[in-house]
PDB file of N, CA and C in Angstrom:
ATOM      1  N   GLY A   1     146.363 185.172  82.210  1.00  0.00           N
ATOM      2  CA  GLY A   1     145.013 185.164  82.547  1.00  0.00           C
ATOM      3  C   GLY A   1     144.297 184.152  81.793  1.00  0.00           C
ATOM      4  N   LEU A   2     142.931 183.994  82.107  1.00  0.00           N
ATOM      5  CA  LEU A   2     142.128 183.092  81.489  1.00  0.00           C
ATOM      6  C   LEU A   2     141.445 183.663  80.221  1.00  0.00           C
ATOM      7  N   SER A   3     141.164 182.744  79.282  1.00  0.00           N
ATOM      8  CA  SER A   3     140.533 183.145  78.094  1.00  0.00           C
ATOM      9  C   SER A   3     139.058 182.941  78.398  1.00  0.00           C
ATOM     10  N   GLY A   4     138.071 183.549  77.550  1.00  0.00           N
ATOM     11  CA  GLY A   4     136.748 183.313  77.702  1.00  0.00           C
ATOM     12  C   GLY A   4     136.363 181.852  77.591  1.00  0.00           C
ATOM     13  N   ILE A   5     137.058 181.105  76.732  1.00  0.00           N
ATOM     14  CA  ILE A   5     136.858 179.668  76.574  1.00  0.00           C
ATOM     15  C   ILE A   5     137.117 178.955  77.870  1.00  0.00           C
ATOM     16  N   ASP A   6     138.266 179.369  78.503  1.00  0.00           N
ATOM     17  CA  ASP A   6     138.711 178.772  79.773  1.00  0.00           C
ATOM     18  C   ASP A   6     137.611 179.034  80.791  1.00  0.00           C
ATOM     19  N   VAL A   7     137.046 180.230  80.892  1.00  0.00           N
ATOM     20  CA  VAL A   7     135.972 180.544  81.827  1.00  0.00           C
ATOM     21  C   VAL A   7     134.744 179.748  81.618  1.00  0.00           C
ATOM     22  N   CYS A   8     134.394 179.672  80.367  1.00  0.00           N
ATOM     23  CA  CYS A   8     133.213 178.872  79.954  1.00  0.00           C
ATOM     24  C   CYS A   8     133.438 177.434  80.406  1.00  0.00           C
ATOM     25  N   ARG A   9     134.523 176.877  80.099  1.00  0.00           N
ATOM     26  CA  ARG A   9     134.906 175.500  80.475  1.00  0.00           C
ATOM     27  C   ARG A   9     134.706 175.284  81.944  1.00  0.00           C
ATOM     28  N   ALA A  10     135.284 176.202  82.757  1.00  0.00           N
ATOM     29  CA  ALA A  10     135.188 176.087  84.193  1.00  0.00           C
ATOM     30  C   ALA A  10     133.755 176.216  84.735  1.00  0.00           C
ATOM     31  N   LEU A  11     133.018 177.134  84.145  1.00  0.00           N
ATOM     32  CA  LEU A  11     131.535 177.306  84.563  1.00  0.00           C
ATOM     33  C   LEU A  11     130.818 176.052  84.282  1.00  0.00           C
ATOM     34  N   LYS A  12     130.918 175.495  83.081  1.00  0.00           N
ATOM     35  CA  LYS A  12     130.179 174.297  82.686  1.00  0.00           C
ATOM     36  C   LYS A  12     130.700 172.967  83.510  1.00  0.00           C
ATOM     37  N   ALA A  13     131.934 173.009  83.959  1.00  0.00           N
ATOM     38  CA  ALA A  13     132.443 171.891  84.743  1.00  0.00           C
ATOM     39  C   ALA A  13     131.944 171.815  86.185  1.00  0.00           C
ATOM     40  N   ASP A  14     131.492 172.988  86.704  1.00  0.00           N
ATOM     41  CA  ASP A  14     131.167 173.151  88.108  1.00  0.00           C
ATOM     42  C   ASP A  14     129.565 172.889  88.147  1.00  0.00           C
ATOM     43  N   PRO A  15     129.116 171.891  88.933  1.00  0.00           N
ATOM     44  CA  PRO A  15     127.685 171.643  88.925  1.00  0.00           C
ATOM     45  C   PRO A  15     126.869 172.781  89.430  1.00  0.00           C
ATOM     46  N   VAL A  16     127.417 173.665  90.233  1.00  0.00           N
ATOM     47  CA  VAL A  16     126.696 174.794  90.754  1.00  0.00           C
ATOM     48  C   VAL A  16     126.343 175.878  89.606  1.00  0.00           C
ATOM     49  N   THR A  17     127.278 175.958  88.653  1.00  0.00           N
ATOM     50  CA  THR A  17     127.134 176.944  87.536  1.00  0.00           C
ATOM     51  C   THR A  17     126.883 176.317  86.217  1.00  0.00           C
ATOM     52  N   ALA A  18     126.792 174.995  86.148  1.00  0.00           N
ATOM     53  CA  ALA A  18     126.695 174.313  84.801  1.00  0.00           C
ATOM     54  C   ALA A  18     125.470 174.663  84.094  1.00  0.00           C
ATOM     55  N   GLY A  19     124.397 175.011  84.749  1.00  0.00           N
ATOM     56  CA  GLY A  19     123.170 175.284  84.135  1.00  0.00           C
ATOM     57  C   GLY A  19     123.050 176.711  83.617  1.00  0.00           C
ATOM     58  N   ILE A  20     123.952 177.498  83.963  1.00  0.00           N
ATOM     59  CA  ILE A  20     123.794 179.008  83.556  1.00  0.00           C
ATOM     60  C   ILE A  20     124.221 179.159  82.050  1.00  0.00           C
ATOM     61  N   PRO A  21     123.374 179.694  81.223  1.00  0.00           N
ATOM     62  CA  PRO A  21     123.652 179.821  79.856  1.00  0.00           C
ATOM     63  C   PRO A  21     124.851 180.730  79.657  1.00  0.00           C
ATOM     64  N   VAL A  22     125.859 180.272  78.843  1.00  0.00           N
ATOM     65  CA  VAL A  22     126.950 181.180  78.485  1.00  0.00           C
ATOM     66  C   VAL A  22     126.891 181.641  77.044  1.00  0.00           C
ATOM     67  N   VAL A  23     126.947 182.879  76.929  1.00  0.00           N
ATOM     68  CA  VAL A  23     126.940 183.550  75.579  1.00  0.00           C
ATOM     69  C   VAL A  23     128.243 184.221  75.375  1.00  0.00           C
ATOM     70  N   MET A  24     128.948 183.736  74.371  1.00  0.00           N
ATOM     71  CA  MET A  24     130.319 184.330  74.083  1.00  0.00           C
ATOM     72  C   MET A  24     130.072 185.473  73.055  1.00  0.00           C
ATOM     73  N   LEU A  25     130.545 186.664  73.420  1.00  0.00           N
ATOM     74  CA  LEU A  25     130.391 187.802  72.610  1.00  0.00           C
ATOM     75  C   LEU A  25     131.836 188.293  72.187  1.00  0.00           C
ATOM     76  N   THR A  26     132.141 188.281  70.918  1.00  0.00           N
ATOM     77  CA  THR A  26     133.514 188.469  70.539  1.00  0.00           C
ATOM     78  C   THR A  26     133.666 189.099  69.173  1.00  0.00           C
ATOM     79  N   ALA A  27     134.806 189.624  68.843  1.00  0.00           N
ATOM     80  CA  ALA A  27     135.094 190.207  67.493  1.00  0.00           C
ATOM     81  C   ALA A  27     135.830 189.036  66.694  1.00  0.00           C
ATOM     82  N   GLU A  28     136.097 187.939  67.353  1.00  0.00           N
ATOM     83  CA  GLU A  28     136.884 186.848  66.760  1.00  0.00           C
ATOM     84  C   GLU A  28     135.898 185.989  65.889  1.00  0.00           C
ATOM     85  N   GLY A  29     136.100 186.034  64.622  1.00  0.00           N
ATOM     86  CA  GLY A  29     135.202 185.334  63.740  1.00  0.00           C
ATOM     87  C   GLY A  29     135.841 183.952  63.250  1.00  0.00           C
ATOM     88  N   ASP A  30     137.017 183.556  63.718  1.00  0.00           N
ATOM     89  CA  ASP A  30     137.621 182.349  63.186  1.00  0.00           C
ATOM     90  C   ASP A  30     136.803 181.139  63.604  1.00  0.00           C
ATOM     91  N   PRO A  31     136.367 180.381  62.583  1.00  0.00           N
ATOM     92  CA  PRO A  31     135.484 179.254  62.807  1.00  0.00           C
ATOM     93  C   PRO A  31     136.059 178.162  63.756  1.00  0.00           C
ATOM     94  N   GLU A  32     137.466 177.990  63.727  1.00  0.00           N
ATOM     95  CA  GLU A  32     138.067 177.094  64.794  1.00  0.00           C
ATOM     96  C   GLU A  32     137.848 177.587  66.175  1.00  0.00           C
ATOM     97  N   ILE A  33     137.985 178.911  66.381  1.00  0.00           N
ATOM     98  CA  ILE A  33     137.692 179.443  67.831  1.00  0.00           C
ATOM     99  C   ILE A  33     136.216 179.237  68.144  1.00  0.00           C
ATOM    100  N   ARG A  34     135.353 179.508  67.251  1.00  0.00           N
ATOM    101  CA  ARG A  34     133.885 179.243  67.535  1.00  0.00           C
ATOM    102  C   ARG A  34     133.646 177.840  67.867  1.00  0.00           C
ATOM    103  N   GLU A  35     134.246 176.861  67.102  1.00  0.00           N
ATOM    104  CA  GLU A  35     133.982 175.506  67.528  1.00  0.00           C
ATOM    105  C   GLU A  35     134.618 175.142  68.828  1.00  0.00           C
ATOM    106  N   GLN A  36     135.711 175.712  69.240  1.00  0.00           N
ATOM    107  CA  GLN A  36     136.258 175.480  70.577  1.00  0.00           C
ATOM    108  C   GLN A  36     135.356 176.009  71.688  1.00  0.00           C
ATOM    109  N   ALA A  37     134.768 177.195  71.417  1.00  0.00           N
ATOM    110  CA  ALA A  37     133.810 177.783  72.360  1.00  0.00           C
ATOM    111  C   ALA A  37     132.544 176.864  72.643  1.00  0.00           C
ATOM    112  N   ILE A  38     132.013 176.435  71.461  1.00  0.00           N
ATOM    113  CA  ILE A  38     130.804 175.513  71.566  1.00  0.00           C
ATOM    114  C   ILE A  38     131.200 174.220  72.184  1.00  0.00           C
ATOM    115  N   ALA A  39     132.328 173.679  71.852  1.00  0.00           N
ATOM    116  CA  ALA A  39     132.871 172.374  72.528  1.00  0.00           C
ATOM    117  C   ALA A  39     133.083 172.627  73.993  1.00  0.00           C
ATOM    118  N   ALA A  40     133.466 173.838  74.385  1.00  0.00           N
ATOM    119  CA  ALA A  40     133.684 174.156  75.823  1.00  0.00           C
ATOM    120  C   ALA A  40     132.381 174.274  76.590  1.00  0.00           C
ATOM    121  N   GLY A  41     131.267 174.404  75.888  1.00  0.00           N
ATOM    122  CA  GLY A  41     129.998 174.388  76.502  1.00  0.00           C
ATOM    123  C   GLY A  41     129.176 175.771  76.314  1.00  0.00           C
ATOM    124  N   ALA A  42     129.798 176.632  75.469  1.00  0.00           N
ATOM    125  CA  ALA A  42     129.057 177.883  75.193  1.00  0.00           C
ATOM    126  C   ALA A  42     127.668 177.574  74.576  1.00  0.00           C
ATOM    127  N   ASP A  43     126.749 178.293  75.045  1.00  0.00           N
ATOM    128  CA  ASP A  43     125.333 178.077  74.534  1.00  0.00           C
ATOM    129  C   ASP A  43     125.075 178.937  73.261  1.00  0.00           C
ATOM    130  N   ALA A  44     125.969 180.022  73.105  1.00  0.00           N
ATOM    131  CA  ALA A  44     125.843 180.884  71.932  1.00  0.00           C
ATOM    132  C   ALA A  44     127.136 181.465  71.673  1.00  0.00           C
ATOM    133  N   TYR A  45     127.491 181.814  70.462  1.00  0.00           N
ATOM    134  CA  TYR A  45     128.665 182.493  70.145  1.00  0.00           C
ATOM    135  C   TYR A  45     128.309 183.598  69.121  1.00  0.00           C
ATOM    136  N   LEU A  46     128.456 184.752  69.441  1.00  0.00           N
ATOM    137  CA  LEU A  46     128.059 185.941  68.674  1.00  0.00           C
ATOM    138  C   LEU A  46     129.288 186.734  68.357  1.00  0.00           C
ATOM    139  N   THR A  47     129.426 186.961  66.990  1.00  0.00           N
ATOM    140  CA  THR A  47     130.431 187.900  66.557  1.00  0.00           C
ATOM    141  C   THR A  47     129.999 189.296  66.411  1.00  0.00           C
ATOM    142  N   THR A  48     130.718 190.328  66.755  1.00  0.00           N
ATOM    143  CA  THR A  48     130.387 191.683  66.625  1.00  0.00           C
ATOM    144  C   THR A  48     130.689 192.262  65.256  1.00  0.00           C
ATOM    145  N   PRO A  49     130.079 193.244  64.789  1.00  0.00           N
ATOM    146  CA  PRO A  49     128.886 193.851  65.385  1.00  0.00           C
ATOM    147  C   PRO A  49     127.544 192.920  65.103  1.00  0.00           C
ATOM    148  N   PHE A  50     126.604 193.005  65.917  1.00  0.00           N
ATOM    149  CA  PHE A  50     125.450 192.274  65.758  1.00  0.00           C
ATOM    150  C   PHE A  50     124.302 193.173  66.168  1.00  0.00           C
ATOM    151  N   GLY A  51     123.069 192.895  65.576  1.00  0.00           N
ATOM    152  CA  GLY A  51     121.906 193.685  65.876  1.00  0.00           C
ATOM    153  C   GLY A  51     120.859 193.044  66.661  1.00  0.00           C
ATOM    154  N   VAL A  52     119.733 193.555  66.952  1.00  0.00           N
ATOM    155  CA  VAL A  52     118.655 192.898  67.831  1.00  0.00           C
ATOM    156  C   VAL A  52     118.182 191.657  67.117  1.00  0.00           C
ATOM    157  N   ALA A  53     118.093 191.636  65.804  1.00  0.00           N
ATOM    158  CA  ALA A  53     117.603 190.459  65.133  1.00  0.00           C
ATOM    159  C   ALA A  53     118.540 189.352  65.312  1.00  0.00           C
ATOM    160  N   ASP A  54     119.847 189.576  65.374  1.00  0.00           N
ATOM    161  CA  ASP A  54     120.808 188.480  65.570  1.00  0.00           C
ATOM    162  C   ASP A  54     120.682 187.933  66.977  1.00  0.00           C
ATOM    163  N   SER A  55     120.516 188.882  68.020  1.00  0.00           N
ATOM    164  CA  SER A  55     120.413 188.333  69.444  1.00  0.00           C
ATOM    165  C   SER A  55     119.201 187.574  69.642  1.00  0.00           C
ATOM    166  N   SER A  56     118.190 187.885  68.978  1.00  0.00           N
ATOM    167  CA  SER A  56     116.939 187.091  69.163  1.00  0.00           C
ATOM    168  C   SER A  56     117.023 185.697  68.510  1.00  0.00           C
ATOM    169  N   ARG A  57     117.891 185.570  67.493  1.00  0.00           N
ATOM    170  CA  ARG A  57     117.978 184.282  66.843  1.00  0.00           C
ATOM    171  C   ARG A  57     118.767 183.191  67.607  1.00  0.00           C
ATOM    172  N   TRP A  58     119.682 183.594  68.472  1.00  0.00           N
ATOM    173  CA  TRP A  58     120.494 182.664  69.217  1.00  0.00           C
ATOM    174  C   TRP A  58     119.821 182.084  70.379  1.00  0.00           C
ATOM    175  N   TRP A  59     118.830 182.748  70.948  1.00  0.00           N
ATOM    176  CA  TRP A  59     118.196 182.218  72.086  1.00  0.00           C
ATOM    177  C   TRP A  59     117.077 181.232  71.686  1.00  0.00           C
ATOM    178  N   THR A  60     117.413 179.983  71.738  1.00  0.00           N
ATOM    179  CA  THR A  60     116.461 178.996  71.227  1.00  0.00           C
ATOM    180  C   THR A  60     116.232 177.924  72.250  1.00  0.00           C
ATOM    181  N   GLY A  61     115.814 178.367  73.384  1.00  0.00           N
ATOM    182  CA  GLY A  61     115.466 177.451  74.543  1.00  0.00           C
ATOM    183  C   GLY A  61     116.571 176.548  74.944  1.00  0.00           C
ATOM    184  N   GLY A  62     117.797 177.017  74.904  1.00  0.00           N
ATOM    185  CA  GLY A  62     118.967 176.247  75.431  1.00  0.00           C
ATOM    186  C   GLY A  62     119.706 175.479  74.427  1.00  0.00           C
ATOM    187  N   ARG A  63     119.141 175.350  73.193  1.00  0.00           N
ATOM    188  CA  ARG A  63     119.925 174.675  72.168  1.00  0.00           C
ATOM    189  C   ARG A  63     121.126 175.464  71.813  1.00  0.00           C
ATOM    190  N   ARG A  64     122.302 174.923  71.716  1.00  0.00           N
ATOM    191  CA  ARG A  64     123.552 175.587  71.352  1.00  0.00           C
ATOM    192  C   ARG A  64     123.519 175.956  69.864  1.00  0.00           C
ATOM    193  N   VAL A  65     123.859 177.202  69.593  1.00  0.00           N
ATOM    194  CA  VAL A  65     123.911 177.664  68.262  1.00  0.00           C
ATOM    195  C   VAL A  65     125.041 178.649  68.113  1.00  0.00           C
ATOM    196  N   ALA A  66     125.548 178.870  66.905  1.00  0.00           N
ATOM    197  CA  ALA A  66     126.496 179.832  66.484  1.00  0.00           C
ATOM    198  C   ALA A  66     125.896 180.817  65.571  1.00  0.00           C
ATOM    199  N   VAL A  67     126.037 182.023  65.842  1.00  0.00           N
ATOM    200  CA  VAL A  67     125.412 183.052  65.043  1.00  0.00           C
ATOM    201  C   VAL A  67     126.587 183.939  64.392  1.00  0.00           C
ATOM    202  N   GLU A  68     126.599 183.955  63.084  1.00  0.00           N
ATOM    203  CA  GLU A  68     127.662 184.644  62.351  1.00  0.00           C
ATOM    204  C   GLU A  68     127.091 186.060  62.108  1.00  0.00           C
ATOM    205  N   ARG A  69     127.929 187.039  62.032  1.00  0.00           N
ATOM    206  CA  ARG A  69     127.432 188.308  61.593  1.00  0.00           C
ATOM    207  C   ARG A  69     127.140 188.305  60.089  1.00  0.00           C
ATOM    208  N   PRO A  70     126.144 188.922  59.684  1.00  0.00           N
ATOM    209  CA  PRO A  70     125.895 188.959  58.259  1.00  0.00           C
ATOM    210  C   PRO A  70     126.972 189.632  57.453  1.00  0.00           C
ATOM    211  N   GLY A  71     127.065 189.285  56.192  1.00  0.00           N
ATOM    212  CA  GLY A  71     128.087 189.898  55.303  1.00  0.00           C
ATOM    213  C   GLY A  71     127.594 191.173  54.751  1.00  0.00           C
ATOM    214  N   PRO A  72     128.440 191.860  54.000  1.00  0.00           N
ATOM    215  CA  PRO A  72     127.939 193.169  53.431  1.00  0.00           C
ATOM    216  C   PRO A  72     126.707 192.899  52.530  1.00  0.00           C
ATOM    217  N   ARG A  73     125.996 193.875  52.529  1.00  0.00           N
ATOM    218  CA  ARG A  73     124.724 193.873  51.539  1.00  0.00           C
ATOM    219  C   ARG A  73     125.002 194.617  50.409  1.00  0.00           C
TER     220      ARG A  73
END
């Protein structure tokens, strides 16, 4: 099957869907995978668990960002 990164790459390569924001939501916190997702065109990369404050930080008017879950307090 296709990975989320494969799907993102396909969406961003198609002129019909290229403008749709892609938010990757994953339990995968590996920085290399995050960089692959952003390189594939992901507009945001969120690792779980995340809260409302985290979801509001990534939406920055279309600028691509990566949001890491906060460490233990």
